XYZ file of C-alpha atoms in Angstrom:
189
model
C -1.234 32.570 -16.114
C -2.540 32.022 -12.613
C -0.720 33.640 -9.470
C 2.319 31.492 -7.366
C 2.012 31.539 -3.847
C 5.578 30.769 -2.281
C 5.299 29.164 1.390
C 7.801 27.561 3.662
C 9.741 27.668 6.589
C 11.942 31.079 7.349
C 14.949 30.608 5.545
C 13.425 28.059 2.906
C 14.232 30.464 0.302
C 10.774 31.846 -0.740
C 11.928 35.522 -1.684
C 15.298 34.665 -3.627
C 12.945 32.024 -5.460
C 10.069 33.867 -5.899
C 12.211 37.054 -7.141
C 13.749 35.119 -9.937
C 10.550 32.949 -10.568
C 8.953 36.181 -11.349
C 11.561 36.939 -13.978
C 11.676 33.751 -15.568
C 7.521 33.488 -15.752
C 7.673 37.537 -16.767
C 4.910 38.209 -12.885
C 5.324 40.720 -10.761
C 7.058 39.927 -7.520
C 6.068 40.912 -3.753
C 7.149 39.537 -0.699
C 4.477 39.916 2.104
C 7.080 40.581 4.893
C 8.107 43.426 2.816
C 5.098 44.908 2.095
C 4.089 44.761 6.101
C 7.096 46.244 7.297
C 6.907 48.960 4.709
C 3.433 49.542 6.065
C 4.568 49.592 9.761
C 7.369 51.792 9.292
C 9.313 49.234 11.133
C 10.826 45.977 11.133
C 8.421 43.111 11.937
C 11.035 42.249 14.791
C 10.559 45.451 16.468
C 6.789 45.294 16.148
C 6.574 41.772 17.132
C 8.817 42.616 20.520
C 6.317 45.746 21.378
C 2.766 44.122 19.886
C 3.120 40.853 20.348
C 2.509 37.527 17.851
C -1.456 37.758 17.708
C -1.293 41.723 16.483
C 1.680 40.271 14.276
C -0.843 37.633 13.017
C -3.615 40.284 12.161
C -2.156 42.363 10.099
C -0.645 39.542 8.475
C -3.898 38.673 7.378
C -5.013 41.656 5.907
C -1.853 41.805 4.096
C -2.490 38.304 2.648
C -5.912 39.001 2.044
C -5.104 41.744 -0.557
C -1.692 40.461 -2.143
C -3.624 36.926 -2.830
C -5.771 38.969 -4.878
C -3.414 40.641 -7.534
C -3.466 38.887 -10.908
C 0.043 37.708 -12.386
C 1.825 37.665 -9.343
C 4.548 35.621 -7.459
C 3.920 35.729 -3.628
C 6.396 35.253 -1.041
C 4.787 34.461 1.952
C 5.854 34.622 5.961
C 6.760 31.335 7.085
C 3.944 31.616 10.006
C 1.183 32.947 7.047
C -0.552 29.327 7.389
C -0.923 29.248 10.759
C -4.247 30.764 10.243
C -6.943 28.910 8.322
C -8.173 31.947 6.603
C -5.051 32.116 5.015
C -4.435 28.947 3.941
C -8.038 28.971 2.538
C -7.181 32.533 0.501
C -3.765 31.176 -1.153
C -4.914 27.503 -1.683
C -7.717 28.954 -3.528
C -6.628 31.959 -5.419
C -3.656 30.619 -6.437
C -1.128 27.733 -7.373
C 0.773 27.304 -3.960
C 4.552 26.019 -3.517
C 5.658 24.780 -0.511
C 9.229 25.057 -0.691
C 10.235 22.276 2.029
C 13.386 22.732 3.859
C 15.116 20.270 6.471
C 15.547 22.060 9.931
C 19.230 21.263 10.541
C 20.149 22.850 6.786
C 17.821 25.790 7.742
C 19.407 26.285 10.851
C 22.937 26.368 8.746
C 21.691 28.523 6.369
C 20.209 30.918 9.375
C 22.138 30.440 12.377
C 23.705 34.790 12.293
C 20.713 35.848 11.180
C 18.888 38.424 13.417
C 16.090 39.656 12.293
C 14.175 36.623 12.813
C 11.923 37.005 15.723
C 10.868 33.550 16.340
C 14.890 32.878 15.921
C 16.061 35.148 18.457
C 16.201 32.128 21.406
C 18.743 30.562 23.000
C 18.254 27.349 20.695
C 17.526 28.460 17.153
C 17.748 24.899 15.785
C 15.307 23.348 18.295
C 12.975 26.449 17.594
C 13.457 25.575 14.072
C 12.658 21.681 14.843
C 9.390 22.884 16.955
C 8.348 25.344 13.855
C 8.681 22.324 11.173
C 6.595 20.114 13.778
C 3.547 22.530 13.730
C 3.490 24.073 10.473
C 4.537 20.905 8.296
C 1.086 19.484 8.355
C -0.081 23.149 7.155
C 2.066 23.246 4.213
C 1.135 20.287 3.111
C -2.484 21.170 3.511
C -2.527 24.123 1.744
C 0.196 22.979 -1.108
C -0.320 22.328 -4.703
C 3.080 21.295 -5.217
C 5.853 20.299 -2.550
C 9.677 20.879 -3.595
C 12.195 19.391 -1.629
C 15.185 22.146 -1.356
C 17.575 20.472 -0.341
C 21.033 21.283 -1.750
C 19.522 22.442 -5.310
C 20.834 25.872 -6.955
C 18.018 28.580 -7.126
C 18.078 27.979 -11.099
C 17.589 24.281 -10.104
C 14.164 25.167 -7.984
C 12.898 28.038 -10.559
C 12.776 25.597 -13.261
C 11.174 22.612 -11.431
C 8.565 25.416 -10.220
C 8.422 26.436 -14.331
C 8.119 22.849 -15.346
C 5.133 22.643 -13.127
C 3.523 25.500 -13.967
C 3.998 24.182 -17.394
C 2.790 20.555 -16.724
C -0.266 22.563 -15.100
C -1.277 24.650 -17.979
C -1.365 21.050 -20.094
C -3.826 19.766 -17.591
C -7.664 19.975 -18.023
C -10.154 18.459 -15.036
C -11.018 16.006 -15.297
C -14.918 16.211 -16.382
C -17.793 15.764 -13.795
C -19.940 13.501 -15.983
C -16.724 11.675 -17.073
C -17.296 8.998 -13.897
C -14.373 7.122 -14.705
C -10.462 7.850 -12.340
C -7.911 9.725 -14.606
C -4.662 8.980 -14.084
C -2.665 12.379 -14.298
C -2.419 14.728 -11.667
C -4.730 17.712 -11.622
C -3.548 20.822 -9.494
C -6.893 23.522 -8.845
């Protein structure tokens, strides 16, 4: 069993999936934004509002660094964690990565009383949300094995598409490098 990297906008649902993903593949289960805030002794909110994004950003990537790196894990990630091509480069490569794609509007539903967002905390939260899916899209996608629309879906619904995946994965061999013919099903590194 490899390690699942969960990424996506805030609100996408990377921790409630990743929690019960965890359970149903029998992984351990961290959440990044956890483990920082448990480091800082305070909430990434009130260290963003005194340090600022880029510190934010560092320590992010330290973080990242070392929880890409445990064995049999399930790793929900920040929804800014790709913003930096180190990252991206760590998960794509040490790891099977999600990207568990959300539509702004729904997000914004889903998010709209929720303050402990930093990047949230603006007088539009849905255009924020709009400007956030504009920029880090492309990064998802870049660093994504797998895409998974969210859409209206139960959690059960998304763990076992994930599951079937992982399970369609496993099946998979590369395809050979002396082979020099194209193979037809879908390999995932």
């Amino acid at each position: 069993m490899t390690s699942v990297f969960l990424v996506g906008l805030p609100g996408s649902g990377k921790s409630t999936v990743g929690r019960q993903l965890a359970r149903r593949l029998g992984l351990s289960f961290v959440d990044s934004d956890h483990v920082i805030e448990e480091r800082l002794g305070c909430s990434i909110r009130e260290f963003f509002d005194r340090e600022g994004e880029v510190a934010f950003r560092d320590l992010e990537q330290v973080t990242i660094d070392e929880l890409s790196q445990r064995p049999n894990t399930v790793l929900s990630t920040g929804g800014g964690t790709v913003l930096r091509e180190a990252n991206r480069h760590m998960l794509h490569s040490r790891g099977w990565v999600v990207y568990l794609k959300s539509n702004p509007v729904e997000l914004f539903r889903r998010l709209r009383h929720d303050k402990t967002r930093p990047l949230l905390q603006v007088a539009d939260p849905l255009q924020k949300l709009k400007d956030l899916y504009q920029v880090r899209d492309p990064f998802y996608r870049e660093v994504a094995h797998h895409v998974l629309e969210t859409g209206r879906p139960t959690v059960y619904t998304l763990v076992n598409n994930i599951a079937m995946q992982l399970e369609q994965r496993a099946l998979q061999s590369p395809p050979s490098a002396d082979s020099g013919r194209c193979h037809t099903a879908v390999y995932w590194p």
